[in-house]
Coordinates of C-alpha atoms in Angstrom, one line a residue:
X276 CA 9.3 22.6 15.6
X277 CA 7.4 21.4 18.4
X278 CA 4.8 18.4 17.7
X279 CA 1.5 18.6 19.7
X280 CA 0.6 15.2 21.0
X281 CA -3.2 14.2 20.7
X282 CA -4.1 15.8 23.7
X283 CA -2.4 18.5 23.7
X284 CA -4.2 19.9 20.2
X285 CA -7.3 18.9 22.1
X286 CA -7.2 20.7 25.5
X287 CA -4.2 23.0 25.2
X288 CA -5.2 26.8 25.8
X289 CA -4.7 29.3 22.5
X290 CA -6.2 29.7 19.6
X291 CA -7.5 26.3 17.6
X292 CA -7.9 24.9 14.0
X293 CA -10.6 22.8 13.0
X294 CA -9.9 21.2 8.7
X295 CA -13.1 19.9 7.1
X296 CA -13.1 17.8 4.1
X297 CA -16.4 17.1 2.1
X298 CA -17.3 14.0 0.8
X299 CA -17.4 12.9 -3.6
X300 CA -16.3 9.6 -4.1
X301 CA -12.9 9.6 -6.3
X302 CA -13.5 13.7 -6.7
X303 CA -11.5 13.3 -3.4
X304 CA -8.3 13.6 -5.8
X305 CA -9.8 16.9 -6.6
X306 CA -9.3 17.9 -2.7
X307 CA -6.1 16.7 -2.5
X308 CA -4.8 19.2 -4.7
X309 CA -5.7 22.1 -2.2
X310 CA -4.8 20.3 0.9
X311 CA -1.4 20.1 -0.8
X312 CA -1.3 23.7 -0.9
X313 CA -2.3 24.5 2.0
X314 CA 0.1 22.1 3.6
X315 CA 3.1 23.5 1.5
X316 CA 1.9 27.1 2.6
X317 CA 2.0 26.0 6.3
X318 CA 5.0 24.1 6.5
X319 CA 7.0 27.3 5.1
X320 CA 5.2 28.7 7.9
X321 CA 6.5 26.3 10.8
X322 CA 10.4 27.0 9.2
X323 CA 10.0 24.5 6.5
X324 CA 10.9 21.0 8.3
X325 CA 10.1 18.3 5.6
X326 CA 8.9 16.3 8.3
X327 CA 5.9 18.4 8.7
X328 CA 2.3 17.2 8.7
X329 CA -1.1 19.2 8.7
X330 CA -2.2 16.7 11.7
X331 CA 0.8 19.2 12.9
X332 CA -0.9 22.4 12.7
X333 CA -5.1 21.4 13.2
X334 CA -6.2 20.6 16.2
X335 CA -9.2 18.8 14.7
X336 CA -9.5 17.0 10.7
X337 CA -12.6 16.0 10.4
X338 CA -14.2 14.4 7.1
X339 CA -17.2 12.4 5.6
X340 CA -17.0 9.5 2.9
X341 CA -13.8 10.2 1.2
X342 CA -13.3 12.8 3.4
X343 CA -13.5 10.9 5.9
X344 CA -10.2 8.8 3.7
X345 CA -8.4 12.1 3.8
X346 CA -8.9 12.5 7.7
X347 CA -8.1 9.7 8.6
X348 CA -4.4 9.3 7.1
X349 CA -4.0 13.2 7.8
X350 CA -4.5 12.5 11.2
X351 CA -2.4 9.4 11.0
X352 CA 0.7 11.6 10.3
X353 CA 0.0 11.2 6.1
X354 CA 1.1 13.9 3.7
X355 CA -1.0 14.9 1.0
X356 CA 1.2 13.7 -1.5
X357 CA 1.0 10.5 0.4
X358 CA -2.8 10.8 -0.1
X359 CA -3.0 11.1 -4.3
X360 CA -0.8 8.5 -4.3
X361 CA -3.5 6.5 -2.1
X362 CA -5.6 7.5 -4.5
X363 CA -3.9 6.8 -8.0
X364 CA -4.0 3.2 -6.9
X365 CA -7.0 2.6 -5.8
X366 CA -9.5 4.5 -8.0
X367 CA -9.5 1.2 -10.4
X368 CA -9.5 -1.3 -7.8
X369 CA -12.0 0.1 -5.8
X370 CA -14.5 1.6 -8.5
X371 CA -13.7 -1.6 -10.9
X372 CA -17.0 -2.3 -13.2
X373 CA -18.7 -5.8 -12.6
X374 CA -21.2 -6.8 -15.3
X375 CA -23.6 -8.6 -12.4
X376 CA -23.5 -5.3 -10.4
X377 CA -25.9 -2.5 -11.7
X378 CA -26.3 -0.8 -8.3
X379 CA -30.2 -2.3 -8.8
X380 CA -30.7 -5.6 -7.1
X381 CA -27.4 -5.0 -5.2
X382 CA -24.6 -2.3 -4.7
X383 CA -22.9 -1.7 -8.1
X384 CA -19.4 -2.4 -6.6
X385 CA -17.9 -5.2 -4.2
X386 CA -17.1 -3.6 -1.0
X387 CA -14.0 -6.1 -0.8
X388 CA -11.2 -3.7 -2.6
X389 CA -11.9 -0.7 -0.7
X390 CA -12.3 -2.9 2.6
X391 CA -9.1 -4.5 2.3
X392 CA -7.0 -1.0 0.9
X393 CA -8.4 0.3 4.5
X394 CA -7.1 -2.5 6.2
X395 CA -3.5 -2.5 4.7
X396 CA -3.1 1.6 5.2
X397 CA -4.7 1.7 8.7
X398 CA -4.5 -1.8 10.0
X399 CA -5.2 -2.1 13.9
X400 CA -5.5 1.2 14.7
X401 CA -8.1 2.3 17.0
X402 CA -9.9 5.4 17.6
X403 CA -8.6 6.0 21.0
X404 CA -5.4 5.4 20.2
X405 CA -3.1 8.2 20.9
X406 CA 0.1 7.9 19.5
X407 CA -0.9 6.9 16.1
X408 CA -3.7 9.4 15.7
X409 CA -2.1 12.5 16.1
X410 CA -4.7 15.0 16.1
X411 CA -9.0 15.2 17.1
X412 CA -10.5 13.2 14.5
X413 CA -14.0 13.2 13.9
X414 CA -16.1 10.3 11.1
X415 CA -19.5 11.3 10.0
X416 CA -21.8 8.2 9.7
X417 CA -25.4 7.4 9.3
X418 CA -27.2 4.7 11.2
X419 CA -29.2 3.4 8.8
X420 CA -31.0 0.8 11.2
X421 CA -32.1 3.8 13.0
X422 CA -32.1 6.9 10.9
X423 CA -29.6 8.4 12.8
X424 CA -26.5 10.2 12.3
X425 CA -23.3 9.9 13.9
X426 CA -20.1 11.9 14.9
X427 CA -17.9 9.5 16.0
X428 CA -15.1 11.1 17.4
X429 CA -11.5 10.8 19.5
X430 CA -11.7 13.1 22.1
X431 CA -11.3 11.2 25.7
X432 CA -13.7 13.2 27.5
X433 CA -16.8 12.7 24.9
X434 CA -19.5 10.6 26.7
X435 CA -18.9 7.6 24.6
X436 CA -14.8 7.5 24.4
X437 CA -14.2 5.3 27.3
X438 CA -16.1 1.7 28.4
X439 CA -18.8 2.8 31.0
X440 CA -18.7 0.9 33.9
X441 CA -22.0 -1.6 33.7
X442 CA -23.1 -0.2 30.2
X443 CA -23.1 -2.5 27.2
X444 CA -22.6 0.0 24.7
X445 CA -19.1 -0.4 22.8
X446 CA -16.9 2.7 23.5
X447 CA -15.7 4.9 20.3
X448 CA -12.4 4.2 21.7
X449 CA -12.4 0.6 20.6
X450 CA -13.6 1.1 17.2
X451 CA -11.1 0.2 14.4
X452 CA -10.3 3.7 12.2
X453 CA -10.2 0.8 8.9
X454 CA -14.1 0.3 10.1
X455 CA -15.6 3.5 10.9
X456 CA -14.1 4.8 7.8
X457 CA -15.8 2.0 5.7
X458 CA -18.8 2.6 7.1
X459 CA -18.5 6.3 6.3
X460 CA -17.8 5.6 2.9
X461 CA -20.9 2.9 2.0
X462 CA -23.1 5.4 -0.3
X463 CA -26.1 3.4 -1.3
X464 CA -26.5 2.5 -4.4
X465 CA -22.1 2.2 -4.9
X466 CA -21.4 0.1 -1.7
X467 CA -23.1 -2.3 0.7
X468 CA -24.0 -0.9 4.6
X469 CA -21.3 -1.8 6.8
X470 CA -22.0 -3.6 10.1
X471 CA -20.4 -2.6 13.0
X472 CA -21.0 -3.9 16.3
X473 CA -22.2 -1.5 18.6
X474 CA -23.0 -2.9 21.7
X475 CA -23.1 -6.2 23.7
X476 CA -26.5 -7.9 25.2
X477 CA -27.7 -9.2 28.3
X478 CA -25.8 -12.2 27.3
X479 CA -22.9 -11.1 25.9
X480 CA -24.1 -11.5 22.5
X481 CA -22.3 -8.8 19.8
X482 CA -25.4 -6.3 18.5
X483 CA -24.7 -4.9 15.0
X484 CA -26.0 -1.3 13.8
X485 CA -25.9 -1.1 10.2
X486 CA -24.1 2.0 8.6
X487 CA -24.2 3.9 5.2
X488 CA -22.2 6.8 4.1
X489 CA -22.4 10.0 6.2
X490 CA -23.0 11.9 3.5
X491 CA -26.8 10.3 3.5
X492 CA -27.4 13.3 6.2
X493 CA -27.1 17.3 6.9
X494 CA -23.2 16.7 6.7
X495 CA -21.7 15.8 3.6
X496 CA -19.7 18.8 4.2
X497 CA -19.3 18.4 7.7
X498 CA -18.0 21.7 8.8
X499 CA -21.0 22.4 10.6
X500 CA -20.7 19.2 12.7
X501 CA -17.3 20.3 13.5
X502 CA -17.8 23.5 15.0
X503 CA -20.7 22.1 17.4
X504 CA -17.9 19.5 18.2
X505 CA -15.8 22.2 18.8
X506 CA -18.2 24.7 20.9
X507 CA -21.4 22.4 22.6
X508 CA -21.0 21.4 25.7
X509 CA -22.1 18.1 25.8
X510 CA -19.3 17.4 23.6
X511 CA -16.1 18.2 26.3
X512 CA -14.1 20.3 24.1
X513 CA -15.7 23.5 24.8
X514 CA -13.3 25.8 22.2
X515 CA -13.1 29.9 22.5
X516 CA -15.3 31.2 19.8
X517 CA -13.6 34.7 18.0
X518 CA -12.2 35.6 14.7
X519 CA -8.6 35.2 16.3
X520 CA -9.5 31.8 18.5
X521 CA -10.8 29.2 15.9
X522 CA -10.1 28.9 12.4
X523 CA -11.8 26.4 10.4
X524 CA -11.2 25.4 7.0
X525 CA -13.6 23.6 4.6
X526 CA -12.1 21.7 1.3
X527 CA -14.9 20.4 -1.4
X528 CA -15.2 18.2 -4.0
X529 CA -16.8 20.4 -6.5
X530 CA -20.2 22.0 -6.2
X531 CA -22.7 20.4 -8.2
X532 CA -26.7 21.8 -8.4
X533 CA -28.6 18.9 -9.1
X534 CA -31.8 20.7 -11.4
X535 CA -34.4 19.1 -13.9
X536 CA -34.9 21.1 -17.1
X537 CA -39.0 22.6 -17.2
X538 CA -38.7 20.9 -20.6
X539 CA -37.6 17.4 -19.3
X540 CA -39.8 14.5 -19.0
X541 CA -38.3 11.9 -16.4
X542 CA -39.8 8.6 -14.9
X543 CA -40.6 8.9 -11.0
X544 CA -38.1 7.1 -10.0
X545 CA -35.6 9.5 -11.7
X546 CA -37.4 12.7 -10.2
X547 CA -36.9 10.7 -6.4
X548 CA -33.5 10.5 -6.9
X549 CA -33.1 14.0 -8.0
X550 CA -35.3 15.3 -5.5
X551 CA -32.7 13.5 -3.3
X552 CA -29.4 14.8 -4.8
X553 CA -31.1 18.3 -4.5
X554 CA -31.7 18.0 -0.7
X555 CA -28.4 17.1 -0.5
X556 CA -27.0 20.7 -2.2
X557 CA -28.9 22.5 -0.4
X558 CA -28.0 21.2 3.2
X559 CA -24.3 21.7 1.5
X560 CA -25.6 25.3 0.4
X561 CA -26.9 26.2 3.9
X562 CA -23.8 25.4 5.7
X563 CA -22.0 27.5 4.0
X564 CA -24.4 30.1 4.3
X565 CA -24.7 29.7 8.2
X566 CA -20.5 29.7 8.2
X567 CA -20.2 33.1 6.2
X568 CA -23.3 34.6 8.3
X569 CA -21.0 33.7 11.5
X570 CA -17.5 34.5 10.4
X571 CA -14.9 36.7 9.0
X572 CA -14.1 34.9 5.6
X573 CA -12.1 35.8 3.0
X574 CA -13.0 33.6 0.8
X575 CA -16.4 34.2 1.1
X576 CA -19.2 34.0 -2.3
X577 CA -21.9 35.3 -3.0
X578 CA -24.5 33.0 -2.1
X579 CA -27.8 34.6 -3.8
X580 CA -28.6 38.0 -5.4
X581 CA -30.8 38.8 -1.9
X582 CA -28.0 38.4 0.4
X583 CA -24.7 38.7 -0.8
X584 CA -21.6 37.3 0.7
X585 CA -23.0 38.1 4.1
X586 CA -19.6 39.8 4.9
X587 CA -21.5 42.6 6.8
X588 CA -24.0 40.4 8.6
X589 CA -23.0 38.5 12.1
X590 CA -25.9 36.8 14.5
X591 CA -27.6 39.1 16.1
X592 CA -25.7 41.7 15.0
X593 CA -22.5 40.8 16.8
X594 CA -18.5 40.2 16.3
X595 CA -17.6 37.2 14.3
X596 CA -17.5 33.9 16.0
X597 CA -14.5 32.6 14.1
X598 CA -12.2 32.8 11.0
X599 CA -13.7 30.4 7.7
X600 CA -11.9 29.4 4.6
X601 CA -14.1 27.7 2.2
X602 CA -12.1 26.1 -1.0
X603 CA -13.7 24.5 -3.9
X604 CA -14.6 23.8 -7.6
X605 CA -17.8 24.6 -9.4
X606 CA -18.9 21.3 -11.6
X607 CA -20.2 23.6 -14.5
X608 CA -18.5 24.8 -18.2
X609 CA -18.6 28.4 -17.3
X610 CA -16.6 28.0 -14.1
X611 CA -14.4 25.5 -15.7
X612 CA -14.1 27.6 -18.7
X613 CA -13.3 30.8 -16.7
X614 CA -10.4 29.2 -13.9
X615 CA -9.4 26.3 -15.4
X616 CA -9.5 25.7 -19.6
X617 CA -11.4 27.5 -22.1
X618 CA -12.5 24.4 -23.4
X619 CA -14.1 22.7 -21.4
X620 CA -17.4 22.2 -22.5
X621 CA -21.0 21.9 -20.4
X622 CA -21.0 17.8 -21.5
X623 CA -17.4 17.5 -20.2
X624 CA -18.6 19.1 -16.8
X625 CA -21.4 17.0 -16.6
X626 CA -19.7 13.9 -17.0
X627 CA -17.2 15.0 -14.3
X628 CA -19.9 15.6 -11.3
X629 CA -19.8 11.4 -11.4
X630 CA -18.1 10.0 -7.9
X631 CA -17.2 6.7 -9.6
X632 CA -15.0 7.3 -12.8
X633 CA -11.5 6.8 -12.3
X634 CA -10.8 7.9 -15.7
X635 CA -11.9 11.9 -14.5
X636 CA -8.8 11.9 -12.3
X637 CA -6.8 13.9 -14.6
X638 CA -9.3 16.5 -15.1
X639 CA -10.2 16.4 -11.2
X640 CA -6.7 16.6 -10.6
X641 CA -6.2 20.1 -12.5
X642 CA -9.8 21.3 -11.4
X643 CA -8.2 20.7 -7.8
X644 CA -4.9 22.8 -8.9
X645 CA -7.0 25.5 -10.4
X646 CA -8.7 25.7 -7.0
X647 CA -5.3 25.3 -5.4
X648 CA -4.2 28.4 -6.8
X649 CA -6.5 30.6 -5.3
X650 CA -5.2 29.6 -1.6
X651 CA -3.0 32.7 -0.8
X652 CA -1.0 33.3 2.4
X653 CA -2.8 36.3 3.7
X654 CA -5.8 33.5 4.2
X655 CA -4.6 32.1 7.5
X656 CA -4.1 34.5 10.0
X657 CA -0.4 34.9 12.2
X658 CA -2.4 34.0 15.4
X659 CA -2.6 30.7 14.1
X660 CA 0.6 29.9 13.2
X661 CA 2.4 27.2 15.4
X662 CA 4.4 28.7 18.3

């Protein structure tokens, strides 16, 4: 089986494959069940070579808070049963209760374990490093010290890869992969901002930007982010657009629709944060909506009674502009009780939309295998399968 080097999944001519994994704090483990699939699926594809990766097959892995995890050691030449394991040891260590941390007056967990489990699985790589990165990677970040979000990305043509001669901007090349991961992972209220330095002044002097997790933006699921990688100009990759050119496939962590019962009374501060979380499903709502409205999909839903599944709508009435696959749980008993167990109750799906409870991994874990299941062959089209 040939191996495509960095480079070559970047700029090669054919058809390409972008992989998009949501952020969800430890329901991550829930993901990793259907990336394990999907990889299992694809390396009988490639002639079943143990050896084989899924940084072997995408041409892009993109991902956002523990997503952005997962992307990182795909890209890095990780399996996905590398990745649970990563997972069954640190969900303790890094969600570990402290009884002076309420998430209040500070975050409600010391950054420290998950800093230092980054560290020892990605040590001094860098983002332009491209022997050790194997694939496009792309980290979605907020700047929180300007309100801006980032994609901070490997490809050696963007604007930013490479020092510019007289600027004082640090180049994405030279961040660490440990550190723009960290960052991506820093949800208020669990983790403190991470600091990265950004830039150098008049005097040499490091300047900071401070950064919280990406999904604090449009792209918690950052599919969306990865097809303007993949298509906008400004971005150098410039990919063919067509049902048999690009293939992108989304992984979530389980859908959960934040809602207040008509019957509940709730302090403001409560409503804010719920008002919050709700933003924050429906940017997730609307990008699968806008990927189903531009695609050809087979694993399409039915997003509201008005609209459908939106298998017969394309913009502007035209051919699809690529192939989607769009894999992932719903958070809710009748869902649970329909795919997965018939007793799971509405409390028991509650308590499992929580992104810091080690102790849901078992559950998340056959949620994820229940999802798994439903990835079928027939999903990824011959034209992308490796030559």
């Amino acid at each position: 089986m040939t191996r495509p080097n960095r480079d070559e999944h970047l700029f090669s001519p054919g058809p390409k494959r972008i992989l998009a994994l949501d952020g969800g704090g430890i329901r991550g483990v829930l993901t990793v069940q259907i990336l394990k699939r999907i990889e299992s699926l694809l390396r009988a594809r490639a002639g079943g070579d143990d050896t084989f990766r899924l940084c072997d097959y995408f041409d892009l892995i993109g991902g956002t808070s523990t997503g952005a995890i997962l992307a990182a050691g795909l890209a890095t030449g990780m399996s996905a049963a590398d990745l649970e394991t990563l997972y069954q040891e640190l969900g303790d260590a890094i969600f570990e209760p402290d009884l002076l941390r309420w998430g209040l007056l500070r975050a409600k967990f010391s950054k420290a374990p998950l800093e230092k489990a980054l560290k020892r699985q990605f040590g001094d790589i860098r983002l332009g490093d491209p022997t050790r990165i194997r694939t496009g990677l792309a980290i979605m970040l907020k700047r929180f010290d300007t309100g801006s979000p980032w994609v901070v990305h490997n490809n050696p043509r963007g604007r930013y890869f490479s020092p510019r001669p007289g600027g004082k901007a640090l180049a994405n090349s030279e961040f660490l992969l440990w550190q723009i991961v960290r960052a991506s992972t820093a949800a208020p209220h669990y983790f403190d901002p991470e600091k990265l330095v950004v830039g150098r002044d008049a005097g040499g002097k490091d300047q900071a930007g401070v950064f919280v997790d990406g999904g604090v933006s449009p792209h918690n699921n950052p599919s969306l982010q990865l097809l303007m990688l993949a298509w906008l100009r400004g971005y150098a990759l410039q990919w063919p657009a067509g049902a048999d050119r690009l293939l992108l496939v989304s992984c979530g962590t389980g859908i959960n629709e934040t809602a207040l019962d008509p019957g509940q009374k709730a302090p403001a501060a409560a409503e804010a944060v719920i008002g919050l979380a709700s933003l924050m499903d429906d940017a997730l709502a609307l990008n699968e909506q806008l990927l189903q409205w531009m695609s050809v999909s087979p694993t399409a839903r039915v997003i509201d009674r008005e609209v459908g599944d939106l298998a017969t709508d394309h913009p502007g009435g035209g051919l699809p502009l690529l192939t989607y696959l769009r894999y992932n749980a719903h958070l809710d008993g009748d869902w649970l009780r329909a795919n997965v167990r018939p007793d799971y109750s509405d409390a028991d799906a509650k308590a499992l939309r929580e992104m810091d409870q080690p102790k849901n991994m078992p559950q998340l874990i056959e949620i994820g295998q229940a999802v798994a299941r439903k990835v079928e062959e027939g999903h990824f089209p011959p034209v992308f399968d490796l030559r």
